[in-house]
Structures are given as structure tokens and as C-alpha cells.
Amino acid sequence: MSNELERWADARHSLIPSKEERQHSRAVAGLIRETKFHGLKVDAEAALTGRIMERAVDLDNHRRQLANGDPVLDAVLARIEVGFVDKAQGIQRNFGSPFHS
């Protein structure tokens, strides 16, 4: 597939490129830049999601340690933890990704 894409991208037929060939080359370069940018956005969202999950696990472990088996304290701290998760999900949703849930 890669060779086929390279063949489509390379529209040069002469030593001195025509106006159409130059336009094609500019369009291909723009498409490559756009593809790299969108790939970077996906990678950034994955990194953000991973960080949110890591922090949620850290907070959950910390809540359990602080509650030390006290069900009332655990319930109070769990509400605070859920607030973090809700807020983090809002940040994730508004990060600019088209991957809305």
C-alpha cells in the first residue's frame, strides 16, 4: 500500500514540473503535514488519557489508605474521588478530539 501511495503522490512526468504538477506536489505536502498533525493529536490524547487513569488509580489507593476501613470516611472520600474523575473526563472530552463518547 505504501508503494501505491508513493506512486500516487509522485506526479512528476517531466524535468520541469508543470503548474498542475506543482499544485499536486503542494497538495501532497499539505496532506502529509495534516496527517502528521492529526497523528500527533491522537498521541497527545492517548498520553492525557493514560495520565488521567494513572492519577485515578493513585487517588483510589490514597482514598483507601486514608479511610483505613471506616465506611463513612470512605464514602466521603469516594465522593471527592468521583468529582476528580468527572472533572478529568470533562477535560478529556474538551481536549479537541473528535472521539466523543
Short mmCIF file of C-alpha atoms in Angstrom, two decimals:
data_model
loop_
_atom_site.label_atom_id
_atom_site.label_comp_id
_atom_site.label_asym_id
_atom_site.label_seq_id
_atom_site.Cartn_x
_atom_site.Cartn_y
_atom_site.Cartn_z
CA MET A 1 0.00 0.00 0.00
CA SER A 2 2.84 2.37 0.84
CA ASN A 3 4.35 1.99 -2.64
CA GLU A 4 0.97 2.66 -4.21
CA LEU A 5 0.56 5.84 -2.16
CA GLU A 6 4.06 6.97 -3.10
CA ARG A 7 3.24 6.34 -6.76
CA TRP A 8 0.06 8.44 -6.48
CA ALA A 9 1.94 11.20 -4.67
CA ASP A 10 4.69 11.39 -7.28
CA ALA A 11 3.07 13.11 -10.25
CA ARG A 12 6.32 14.19 -11.95
CA HIS A 13 6.43 13.32 -15.60
CA SER A 14 8.96 15.85 -16.85
CA LEU A 15 12.17 17.53 -15.76
CA ILE A 16 10.44 20.90 -15.41
CA PRO A 17 7.20 20.42 -13.49
CA SER A 18 4.03 21.91 -14.91
CA LYS A 19 1.69 24.12 -12.93
CA GLU A 20 -0.56 21.11 -12.27
CA GLU A 21 2.40 19.04 -11.07
CA ARG A 22 3.47 21.84 -8.69
CA GLN A 23 -0.08 22.15 -7.37
CA HIS A 24 -0.22 18.39 -6.89
CA SER A 25 3.10 18.43 -5.00
CA ARG A 26 1.87 21.23 -2.72
CA ALA A 27 -1.38 19.36 -2.07
CA VAL A 28 0.53 16.16 -1.23
CA ALA A 29 2.86 18.05 1.12
CA GLY A 30 -0.17 19.62 2.82
CA LEU A 31 -1.82 16.25 3.22
CA ILE A 32 1.34 14.81 4.77
CA ARG A 33 1.56 17.72 7.25
CA GLU A 34 -2.13 17.34 8.14
CA THR A 35 -1.76 13.58 8.63
CA LYS A 36 1.24 14.04 10.92
CA PHE A 37 -0.62 16.72 12.90
CA HIS A 38 -3.69 14.51 13.38
CA GLY A 39 -1.45 11.62 14.42
CA LEU A 40 0.20 13.89 16.97
CA LYS A 41 -3.22 14.90 18.32
CA VAL A 42 -4.18 11.23 18.73
CA ASP A 43 -0.88 10.55 20.54
CA ALA A 44 -1.45 13.57 22.81
CA GLU A 45 -4.95 12.39 23.69
CA ALA A 46 -3.63 8.90 24.46
CA ALA A 47 -0.98 10.41 26.75
CA LEU A 48 -3.58 12.55 28.51
CA THR A 49 -5.89 9.56 28.94
CA GLY A 50 -3.06 7.47 30.36
CA ARG A 51 -2.19 10.23 32.81
CA ILE A 52 -5.80 10.55 33.95
CA MET A 53 -6.00 6.79 34.51
CA GLU A 54 -2.72 6.75 36.46
CA ARG A 55 -3.87 9.59 38.69
CA ALA A 56 -7.27 7.92 39.24
CA VAL A 57 -5.50 4.76 40.44
CA ASP A 58 -3.22 6.81 42.70
CA LEU A 59 -6.19 8.64 44.19
CA ASP A 60 -8.16 5.44 44.67
CA ASN A 61 -5.27 3.83 46.56
CA HIS A 62 -4.81 7.00 48.63
CA ARG A 63 -8.53 7.12 49.47
CA ARG A 64 -8.45 3.53 50.72
CA GLN A 65 -5.38 4.25 52.82
CA LEU A 66 -6.91 7.39 54.34
CA ALA A 67 -10.26 5.73 55.07
CA ASN A 68 -8.50 2.82 56.79
CA GLY A 69 -11.65 0.69 56.66
CA ASP A 70 -14.01 3.39 58.01
CA PRO A 71 -17.09 3.12 55.76
CA VAL A 72 -18.32 6.67 56.44
CA LEU A 73 -14.95 8.27 55.74
CA ASP A 74 -14.55 6.02 52.70
CA ALA A 75 -17.92 7.23 51.35
CA VAL A 76 -16.97 10.90 51.87
CA LEU A 77 -13.59 10.45 50.20
CA ALA A 78 -15.14 8.43 47.37
CA ARG A 79 -17.41 11.38 46.52
CA ILE A 80 -14.33 13.59 46.25
CA GLU A 81 -12.62 10.98 44.09
CA VAL A 82 -15.64 10.74 41.80
CA GLY A 83 -15.50 14.54 41.44
CA PHE A 84 -11.93 14.23 40.18
CA VAL A 85 -12.91 11.53 37.69
CA ASP A 86 -15.84 13.61 36.41
CA LYS A 87 -13.67 16.69 36.02
CA ALA A 88 -10.89 14.72 34.31
CA GLN A 89 -13.40 13.22 31.88
CA GLY A 90 -14.60 16.73 31.07
CA ILE A 91 -11.04 17.81 30.35
CA GLN A 92 -10.56 14.75 28.17
CA ARG A 93 -13.80 15.38 26.23
CA ASN A 94 -12.91 19.02 25.62
CA PHE A 95 -9.34 18.28 24.58
CA GLY A 96 -10.26 18.83 20.94
CA SER A 97 -10.56 15.26 19.84
CA PRO A 98 -13.35 14.09 17.55
CA PHE A 99 -13.54 10.88 19.61
CA HIS A 100 -16.53 11.91 21.73
CA SER A 101 -18.25 9.32 23.87
#
